[in-house]
JSON list of C-alpha atoms in Angstrom, two decimals:
[
{"chain": "A", "resi": 1, "resn": "MET", "atom": "CA", "xyz": [80.55, 134.95, 74.79]},
{"chain": "A", "resi": 2, "resn": "HIS", "atom": "CA", "xyz": [79.61, 133.89, 78.31]},
{"chain": "A", "resi": 3, "resn": "ARG", "atom": "CA", "xyz": [76.50, 132.23, 76.91]},
{"chain": "A", "resi": 4, "resn": "LEU", "atom": "CA", "xyz": [78.57, 130.17, 74.41]},
{"chain": "A", "resi": 5, "resn": "ARG", "atom": "CA", "xyz": [80.93, 129.10, 77.17]},
{"chain": "A", "resi": 6, "resn": "TYR", "atom": "CA", "xyz": [77.95, 128.09, 79.32]},
{"chain": "A", "resi": 7, "resn": "ILE", "atom": "CA", "xyz": [76.43, 125.98, 76.50]},
{"chain": "A", "resi": 8, "resn": "PHE", "atom": "CA", "xyz": [79.82, 124.37, 75.83]},
{"chain": "A", "resi": 9, "resn": "GLU", "atom": "CA", "xyz": [80.19, 123.44, 79.54]},
{"chain": "A", "resi": 10, "resn": "LEU", "atom": "CA", "xyz": [76.66, 122.00, 79.60]},
{"chain": "A", "resi": 11, "resn": "LYS", "atom": "CA", "xyz": [77.42, 119.75, 76.61]},
{"chain": "A", "resi": 12, "resn": "HIS", "atom": "CA", "xyz": [80.51, 118.39, 78.32]},
{"chain": "A", "resi": 13, "resn": "MET", "atom": "CA", "xyz": [78.68, 118.01, 81.62]},
{"chain": "A", "resi": 14, "resn": "HIS", "atom": "CA", "xyz": [75.99, 115.99, 79.82]},
{"chain": "A", "resi": 15, "resn": "ARG", "atom": "CA", "xyz": [78.66, 113.65, 78.42]},
{"chain": "A", "resi": 16, "resn": "LEU", "atom": "CA", "xyz": [80.27, 113.28, 81.82]},
{"chain": "A", "resi": 17, "resn": "VAL", "atom": "CA", "xyz": [76.91, 112.36, 83.38]},
{"chain": "A", "resi": 18, "resn": "LEU", "atom": "CA", "xyz": [76.27, 109.81, 80.61]},
{"chain": "A", "resi": 19, "resn": "ILE", "atom": "CA", "xyz": [79.64, 108.21, 81.30]},
{"chain": "A", "resi": 20, "resn": "LEU", "atom": "CA", "xyz": [79.50, 108.31, 85.10]},
{"chain": "A", "resi": 21, "resn": "LEU", "atom": "CA", "xyz": [75.84, 107.38, 85.63]},
{"chain": "A", "resi": 22, "resn": "PRO", "atom": "CA", "xyz": [76.17, 103.72, 84.54]},
{"chain": "A", "resi": 23, "resn": "LEU", "atom": "CA", "xyz": [79.34, 103.40, 86.59]},
{"chain": "A", "resi": 24, "resn": "ILE", "atom": "CA", "xyz": [77.63, 104.82, 89.67]},
{"chain": "A", "resi": 25, "resn": "MET", "atom": "CA", "xyz": [74.67, 102.47, 89.17]},
{"chain": "A", "resi": 26, "resn": "ILE", "atom": "CA", "xyz": [76.95, 99.44, 88.88]},
{"chain": "A", "resi": 27, "resn": "LEU", "atom": "CA", "xyz": [78.95, 100.37, 91.96]},
{"chain": "A", "resi": 28, "resn": "SER", "atom": "CA", "xyz": [75.86, 101.15, 94.02]},
{"chain": "A", "resi": 29, "resn": "CYS", "atom": "CA", "xyz": [74.55, 97.66, 93.29]},
{"chain": "A", "resi": 30, "resn": "GLN", "atom": "CA", "xyz": [77.90, 96.01, 94.11]},
{"chain": "A", "resi": 31, "resn": "ILE", "atom": "CA", "xyz": [78.77, 97.77, 97.36]},
{"chain": "A", "resi": 32, "resn": "PRO", "atom": "CA", "xyz": [75.96, 96.22, 99.44]},
{"chain": "A", "resi": 33, "resn": "LEU", "atom": "CA", "xyz": [76.88, 92.77, 98.12]},
{"chain": "A", "resi": 34, "resn": "LEU", "atom": "CA", "xyz": [80.54, 93.23, 99.02]},
{"chain": "A", "resi": 35, "resn": "SER", "atom": "CA", "xyz": [79.85, 94.65, 102.47]},
{"chain": "A", "resi": 36, "resn": "LYS", "atom": "CA", "xyz": [77.25, 91.96, 103.20]},
{"chain": "A", "resi": 37, "resn": "ARG", "atom": "CA", "xyz": [79.69, 89.23, 102.21]},
{"chain": "A", "resi": 38, "resn": "ALA", "atom": "CA", "xyz": [82.53, 90.76, 104.21]},
{"chain": "A", "resi": 39, "resn": "LYS", "atom": "CA", "xyz": [80.47, 91.10, 107.39]},
{"chain": "A", "resi": 40, "resn": "THR", "atom": "CA", "xyz": [81.76, 88.98, 110.23]},
{"chain": "A", "resi": 41, "resn": "THR", "atom": "CA", "xyz": [80.48, 88.48, 113.75]},
{"chain": "A", "resi": 42, "resn": "LEU", "atom": "CA", "xyz": [83.71, 87.76, 115.61]},
{"chain": "A", "resi": 43, "resn": "ASN", "atom": "CA", "xyz": [82.39, 89.97, 118.46]},
{"chain": "A", "resi": 44, "resn": "VAL", "atom": "CA", "xyz": [85.90, 90.61, 119.80]},
{"chain": "A", "resi": 45, "resn": "SER", "atom": "CA", "xyz": [88.70, 92.75, 118.49]},
{"chain": "A", "resi": 46, "resn": "LYS", "atom": "CA", "xyz": [91.40, 91.27, 116.29]},
{"chain": "A", "resi": 47, "resn": "ASP", "atom": "CA", "xyz": [93.91, 92.33, 118.95]},
{"chain": "A", "resi": 48, "resn": "TYR", "atom": "CA", "xyz": [92.03, 90.36, 121.62]},
{"chain": "A", "resi": 49, "resn": "ALA", "atom": "CA", "xyz": [91.85, 87.21, 119.48]},
{"chain": "A", "resi": 50, "resn": "LEU", "atom": "CA", "xyz": [95.53, 87.46, 118.62]},
{"chain": "A", "resi": 51, "resn": "GLN", "atom": "CA", "xyz": [96.47, 88.13, 122.25]},
{"chain": "A", "resi": 52, "resn": "ARG", "atom": "CA", "xyz": [94.54, 85.07, 123.49]},
{"chain": "A", "resi": 53, "resn": "VAL", "atom": "CA", "xyz": [96.10, 82.76, 120.89]},
{"chain": "A", "resi": 54, "resn": "ASN", "atom": "CA", "xyz": [99.57, 84.15, 121.59]},
{"chain": "A", "resi": 55, "resn": "GLU", "atom": "CA", "xyz": [99.10, 83.64, 125.35]},
{"chain": "A", "resi": 56, "resn": "ILE", "atom": "CA", "xyz": [98.52, 79.93, 124.72]},
{"chain": "A", "resi": 57, "resn": "ARG", "atom": "CA", "xyz": [101.52, 79.74, 122.39]},
{"chain": "A", "resi": 58, "resn": "ALA", "atom": "CA", "xyz": [103.75, 81.58, 124.90]},
{"chain": "A", "resi": 59, "resn": "LYS", "atom": "CA", "xyz": [102.88, 79.22, 127.79]},
{"chain": "A", "resi": 60, "resn": "GLY", "atom": "CA", "xyz": [103.11, 75.98, 125.88]},
{"chain": "A", "resi": 61, "resn": "CYS", "atom": "CA", "xyz": [100.23, 73.56, 125.83]},
{"chain": "A", "resi": 62, "resn": "LYS", "atom": "CA", "xyz": [99.36, 69.90, 126.23]},
{"chain": "A", "resi": 63, "resn": "CYS", "atom": "CA", "xyz": [97.65, 68.75, 123.06]},
{"chain": "A", "resi": 64, "resn": "GLY", "atom": "CA", "xyz": [96.21, 65.30, 123.62]},
{"chain": "A", "resi": 65, "resn": "ASN", "atom": "CA", "xyz": [98.99, 63.29, 125.28]},
{"chain": "A", "resi": 66, "resn": "LYS", "atom": "CA", "xyz": [101.87, 65.45, 124.05]},
{"chain": "A", "resi": 67, "resn": "TYR", "atom": "CA", "xyz": [103.20, 68.65, 125.59]},
{"chain": "A", "resi": 68, "resn": "TYR", "atom": "CA", "xyz": [104.17, 71.38, 123.10]},
{"chain": "A", "resi": 69, "resn": "ARG", "atom": "CA", "xyz": [106.82, 73.82, 124.22]},
{"chain": "A", "resi": 70, "resn": "PRO", "atom": "CA", "xyz": [106.22, 77.56, 123.92]},
{"chain": "A", "resi": 71, "resn": "VAL", "atom": "CA", "xyz": [106.44, 78.90, 120.37]},
{"chain": "A", "resi": 72, "resn": "GLY", "atom": "CA", "xyz": [106.70, 82.36, 118.85]},
{"chain": "A", "resi": 73, "resn": "LYS", "atom": "CA", "xyz": [103.93, 84.88, 118.54]},
{"chain": "A", "resi": 74, "resn": "LEU", "atom": "CA", "xyz": [101.65, 85.07, 115.54]},
{"chain": "A", "resi": 75, "resn": "THR", "atom": "CA", "xyz": [100.86, 88.31, 113.75]},
{"chain": "A", "resi": 76, "resn": "TRP", "atom": "CA", "xyz": [97.51, 89.25, 112.22]},
{"chain": "A", "resi": 77, "resn": "ASN", "atom": "CA", "xyz": [97.23, 88.97, 108.44]},
{"chain": "A", "resi": 78, "resn": "GLU", "atom": "CA", "xyz": [94.40, 90.69, 106.58]},
{"chain": "A", "resi": 79, "resn": "VAL", "atom": "CA", "xyz": [94.46, 88.23, 103.67]},
{"chain": "A", "resi": 80, "resn": "LEU", "atom": "CA", "xyz": [94.12, 85.29, 106.05]},
{"chain": "A", "resi": 81, "resn": "GLU", "atom": "CA", "xyz": [91.24, 87.09, 107.75]},
{"chain": "A", "resi": 82, "resn": "LYS", "atom": "CA", "xyz": [89.53, 87.56, 104.37]},
{"chain": "A", "resi": 83, "resn": "THR", "atom": "CA", "xyz": [89.98, 83.90, 103.43]},
{"chain": "A", "resi": 84, "resn": "ALA", "atom": "CA", "xyz": [88.52, 82.94, 106.82]},
{"chain": "A", "resi": 85, "resn": "VAL", "atom": "CA", "xyz": [85.55, 85.28, 106.27]},
{"chain": "A", "resi": 86, "resn": "SER", "atom": "CA", "xyz": [84.98, 83.87, 102.81]},
{"chain": "A", "resi": 87, "resn": "HIS", "atom": "CA", "xyz": [85.01, 80.23, 103.96]},
{"chain": "A", "resi": 88, "resn": "ALA", "atom": "CA", "xyz": [82.79, 80.92, 106.99]},
{"chain": "A", "resi": 89, "resn": "PHE", "atom": "CA", "xyz": [80.38, 82.83, 104.76]},
{"chain": "A", "resi": 90, "resn": "GLU", "atom": "CA", "xyz": [80.23, 79.97, 102.24]},
{"chain": "A", "resi": 91, "resn": "MET", "atom": "CA", "xyz": [79.63, 77.32, 104.93]},
{"chain": "A", "resi": 92, "resn": "ASN", "atom": "CA", "xyz": [76.89, 79.47, 106.45]},
{"chain": "A", "resi": 93, "resn": "LYS", "atom": "CA", "xyz": [75.20, 80.25, 103.13]},
{"chain": "A", "resi": 94, "resn": "TYR", "atom": "CA", "xyz": [75.15, 76.63, 101.95]},
{"chain": "A", "resi": 95, "resn": "ASP", "atom": "CA", "xyz": [74.85, 75.01, 105.40]},
{"chain": "A", "resi": 96, "resn": "PHE", "atom": "CA", "xyz": [77.84, 72.65, 105.29]},
{"chain": "A", "resi": 97, "resn": "PHE", "atom": "CA", "xyz": [80.90, 72.12, 107.48]},
{"chain": "A", "resi": 98, "resn": "SER", "atom": "CA", "xyz": [84.14, 71.10, 105.80]},
{"chain": "A", "resi": 99, "resn": "HIS", "atom": "CA", "xyz": [87.80, 71.93, 105.29]},
{"chain": "A", "resi": 100, "resn": "LYS", "atom": "CA", "xyz": [87.04, 71.93, 101.56]},
{"chain": "A", "resi": 101, "resn": "SER", "atom": "CA", "xyz": [84.96, 74.52, 99.74]},
{"chain": "A", "resi": 102, "resn": "ARG", "atom": "CA", "xyz": [81.94, 73.51, 97.69]},
{"chain": "A", "resi": 103, "resn": "LYS", "atom": "CA", "xyz": [84.25, 73.54, 94.67]},
{"chain": "A", "resi": 104, "resn": "GLY", "atom": "CA", "xyz": [86.66, 71.13, 96.41]},
{"chain": "A", "resi": 105, "resn": "GLU", "atom": "CA", "xyz": [89.32, 73.75, 97.22]},
{"chain": "A", "resi": 106, "resn": "ASP", "atom": "CA", "xyz": [91.38, 73.07, 100.34]},
{"chain": "A", "resi": 107, "resn": "VAL", "atom": "CA", "xyz": [92.86, 75.78, 102.52]},
{"chain": "A", "resi": 108, "resn": "GLY", "atom": "CA", "xyz": [96.04, 75.97, 100.44]},
{"chain": "A", "resi": 109, "resn": "ASP", "atom": "CA", "xyz": [94.03, 76.41, 97.25]},
{"chain": "A", "resi": 110, "resn": "ARG", "atom": "CA", "xyz": [91.98, 79.17, 98.87]},
{"chain": "A", "resi": 111, "resn": "PHE", "atom": "CA", "xyz": [95.12, 80.97, 100.10]},
{"chain": "A", "resi": 112, "resn": "SER", "atom": "CA", "xyz": [96.65, 80.80, 96.61]},
{"chain": "A", "resi": 113, "resn": "ILE", "atom": "CA", "xyz": [93.46, 82.13, 94.98]},
{"chain": "A", "resi": 114, "resn": "ALA", "atom": "CA", "xyz": [93.51, 85.07, 97.44]},
{"chain": "A", "resi": 115, "resn": "GLY", "atom": "CA", "xyz": [97.11, 85.87, 96.50]},
{"chain": "A", "resi": 116, "resn": "TYR", "atom": "CA", "xyz": [98.73, 84.64, 99.73]},
{"chain": "A", "resi": 117, "resn": "LYS", "atom": "CA", "xyz": [101.95, 82.92, 98.63]},
{"chain": "A", "resi": 118, "resn": "TRP", "atom": "CA", "xyz": [102.25, 80.40, 101.40]},
{"chain": "A", "resi": 119, "resn": "GLN", "atom": "CA", "xyz": [105.00, 78.12, 102.58]},
{"chain": "A", "resi": 120, "resn": "TYR", "atom": "CA", "xyz": [102.76, 76.69, 105.31]},
{"chain": "A", "resi": 121, "resn": "ALA", "atom": "CA", "xyz": [98.97, 76.79, 105.46]},
{"chain": "A", "resi": 122, "resn": "GLY", "atom": "CA", "xyz": [96.62, 75.59, 108.18]},
{"chain": "A", "resi": 123, "resn": "GLU", "atom": "CA", "xyz": [93.01, 75.83, 109.24]},
{"chain": "A", "resi": 124, "resn": "ASN", "atom": "CA", "xyz": [90.93, 75.27, 112.36]},
{"chain": "A", "resi": 125, "resn": "LEU", "atom": "CA", "xyz": [87.14, 75.11, 112.09]},
{"chain": "A", "resi": 126, "resn": "ALA", "atom": "CA", "xyz": [84.47, 75.15, 114.76]},
{"chain": "A", "resi": 127, "resn": "VAL", "atom": "CA", "xyz": [80.69, 75.27, 114.71]},
{"chain": "A", "resi": 128, "resn": "GLY", "atom": "CA", "xyz": [78.08, 76.37, 117.22]},
{"chain": "A", "resi": 129, "resn": "GLN", "atom": "CA", "xyz": [80.16, 78.21, 119.80]},
{"chain": "A", "resi": 130, "resn": "LYS", "atom": "CA", "xyz": [78.61, 81.50, 120.92]},
{"chain": "A", "resi": 131, "resn": "THR", "atom": "CA", "xyz": [81.87, 83.35, 121.69]},
{"chain": "A", "resi": 132, "resn": "PHE", "atom": "CA", "xyz": [85.46, 83.44, 120.52]},
{"chain": "A", "resi": 133, "resn": "ASP", "atom": "CA", "xyz": [86.62, 82.21, 123.93]},
{"chain": "A", "resi": 134, "resn": "GLU", "atom": "CA", "xyz": [84.34, 79.15, 123.63]},
{"chain": "A", "resi": 135, "resn": "ALA", "atom": "CA", "xyz": [85.72, 78.36, 120.16]},
{"chain": "A", "resi": 136, "resn": "LEU", "atom": "CA", "xyz": [89.30, 78.79, 121.38]},
{"chain": "A", "resi": 137, "resn": "LYS", "atom": "CA", "xyz": [88.64, 76.56, 124.42]},
{"chain": "A", "resi": 138, "resn": "ASP", "atom": "CA", "xyz": [87.25, 73.85, 122.14]},
{"chain": "A", "resi": 139, "resn": "TRP", "atom": "CA", "xyz": [90.25, 74.13, 119.80]},
{"chain": "A", "resi": 140, "resn": "VAL", "atom": "CA", "xyz": [92.62, 73.71, 122.76]},
{"chain": "A", "resi": 141, "resn": "LYS", "atom": "CA", "xyz": [90.66, 70.64, 123.97]},
{"chain": "A", "resi": 142, "resn": "SER", "atom": "CA", "xyz": [90.93, 68.98, 120.55]},
{"chain": "A", "resi": 143, "resn": "SER", "atom": "CA", "xyz": [94.40, 67.49, 120.03]},
{"chain": "A", "resi": 144, "resn": "THR", "atom": "CA", "xyz": [94.49, 68.19, 116.27]},
{"chain": "A", "resi": 145, "resn": "HIS", "atom": "CA", "xyz": [93.25, 71.76, 116.62]},
{"chain": "A", "resi": 146, "resn": "CYS", "atom": "CA", "xyz": [95.58, 72.35, 119.55]},
{"chain": "A", "resi": 147, "resn": "LYS", "atom": "CA", "xyz": [98.55, 71.11, 117.49]},
{"chain": "A", "resi": 148, "resn": "MET", "atom": "CA", "xyz": [97.65, 73.67, 114.84]},
{"chain": "A", "resi": 149, "resn": "LEU", "atom": "CA", "xyz": [97.53, 76.44, 117.47]},
{"chain": "A", "resi": 150, "resn": "MET", "atom": "CA", "xyz": [100.99, 75.36, 118.67]},
{"chain": "A", "resi": 151, "resn": "ASN", "atom": "CA", "xyz": [102.54, 74.80, 115.24]},
{"chain": "A", "resi": 152, "resn": "SER", "atom": "CA", "xyz": [105.86, 76.67, 115.26]},
{"chain": "A", "resi": 153, "resn": "ASP", "atom": "CA", "xyz": [105.89, 76.81, 111.43]},
{"chain": "A", "resi": 154, "resn": "MET", "atom": "CA", "xyz": [102.91, 79.16, 111.46]},
{"chain": "A", "resi": 155, "resn": "LYS", "atom": "CA", "xyz": [103.71, 82.87, 111.71]},
{"chain": "A", "resi": 156, "resn": "GLU", "atom": "CA", "xyz": [100.45, 84.65, 110.79]},
{"chain": "A", "resi": 157, "resn": "MET", "atom": "CA", "xyz": [96.77, 84.25, 111.56]},
{"chain": "A", "resi": 158, "resn": "GLY", "atom": "CA", "xyz": [93.31, 85.48, 110.63]},
{"chain": "A", "resi": 159, "resn": "ILE", "atom": "CA", "xyz": [89.99, 84.48, 112.24]},
{"chain": "A", "resi": 160, "resn": "SER", "atom": "CA", "xyz": [86.36, 84.95, 111.33]},
{"chain": "A", "resi": 161, "resn": "ARG", "atom": "CA", "xyz": [82.93, 83.87, 112.42]},
{"chain": "A", "resi": 162, "resn": "TYR", "atom": "CA", "xyz": [79.92, 83.96, 110.15]},
{"chain": "A", "resi": 163, "resn": "GLY", "atom": "CA", "xyz": [76.64, 82.67, 111.54]},
{"chain": "A", "resi": 164, "resn": "LYS", "atom": "CA", "xyz": [77.49, 79.59, 113.61]},
{"chain": "A", "resi": 165, "resn": "TYR", "atom": "CA", "xyz": [80.77, 78.86, 111.77]},
{"chain": "A", "resi": 166, "resn": "TRP", "atom": "CA", "xyz": [84.25, 79.77, 113.03]},
{"chain": "A", "resi": 167, "resn": "VAL", "atom": "CA", "xyz": [87.31, 79.69, 110.77]},
{"chain": "A", "resi": 168, "resn": "GLN", "atom": "CA", "xyz": [90.87, 80.25, 111.94]},
{"chain": "A", "resi": 169, "resn": "HIS", "atom": "CA", "xyz": [93.56, 80.44, 109.25]},
{"chain": "A", "resi": 170, "resn": "PHE", "atom": "CA", "xyz": [97.29, 80.11, 109.85]},
{"chain": "A", "resi": 171, "resn": "GLY", "atom": "CA", "xyz": [100.11, 80.68, 107.42]},
{"chain": "A", "resi": 172, "resn": "LYS", "atom": "CA", "xyz": [103.71, 81.42, 106.74]},
{"chain": "A", "resi": 173, "resn": "LYS", "atom": "CA", "xyz": [104.65, 83.19, 103.53]},
{"chain": "A", "resi": 174, "resn": "LEU", "atom": "CA", "xyz": [107.19, 81.84, 101.11]},
{"chain": "A", "resi": 175, "resn": "PRO", "atom": "CA", "xyz": [110.55, 83.59, 101.32]},
{"chain": "A", "resi": 176, "resn": "PRO", "atom": "CA", "xyz": [111.07, 86.12, 98.51]},
{"chain": "A", "resi": 177, "resn": "LYS", "atom": "CA", "xyz": [112.15, 84.71, 95.13]},
{"chain": "A", "resi": 178, "resn": "THR", "atom": "CA", "xyz": [111.13, 81.16, 96.00]},
{"chain": "A", "resi": 179, "resn": "ARG", "atom": "CA", "xyz": [108.30, 78.97, 94.88]},
{"chain": "A", "resi": 180, "resn": "ARG", "atom": "CA", "xyz": [106.54, 76.04, 96.44]},
{"chain": "A", "resi": 181, "resn": "LYS", "atom": "CA", "xyz": [107.55, 72.59, 95.18]},
{"chain": "A", "resi": 182, "resn": "ASN", "atom": "CA", "xyz": [105.37, 70.34, 97.33]},
{"chain": "A", "resi": 183, "resn": "VAL", "atom": "CA", "xyz": [101.86, 71.42, 98.23]},
{"chain": "A", "resi": 184, "resn": "ARG", "atom": "CA", "xyz": [101.36, 70.71, 101.93]},
{"chain": "A", "resi": 185, "resn": "TYR", "atom": "CA", "xyz": [98.90, 72.08, 104.39]},
{"chain": "A", "resi": 186, "resn": "ARG", "atom": "CA", "xyz": [97.39, 71.04, 107.66]},
{"chain": "A", "resi": 187, "resn": "GLU", "atom": "CA", "xyz": [93.91, 70.96, 109.01]},
{"chain": "A", "resi": 188, "resn": "GLY", "atom": "CA", "xyz": [92.80, 71.07, 112.60]}
]
């Protein structure tokens, strides 16, 4: 009786291995690709990046010839971080620098594809800076990038660096049970 039970369990174990083995092989091939793509070299904590941006927003800032009064703090958003990682990765892989993807998608398109239902969308790009503080300093020096940093419509942020490319995404979600009528976004 024990022998029959043992044979029965082996048959079912064999089926389980046949089902799980291909799945394990597929996942083992995909995991390195996903982790490689998701790798970012921000080299500072998210909290530090958020703190530095919020310090600028809290003090107010002169962007070009115009002074912007202090505005509210931003919060970190994981989806915006992922869209920033994805765009920085793409620019690095294909060696281009643009607010549009290779497929022609702007920042609003990329947010929508990622599932971020945005009311406001914005993007700052930088290239070549070695540290986050250098990229932030250059964004503050540029009037258009500075205006994006000080935009009171923006409530959330995500930043990434991949290779020599920096991407900072800003957004504000649509209120519940609403939908966007006019597609508008801003670039820095």
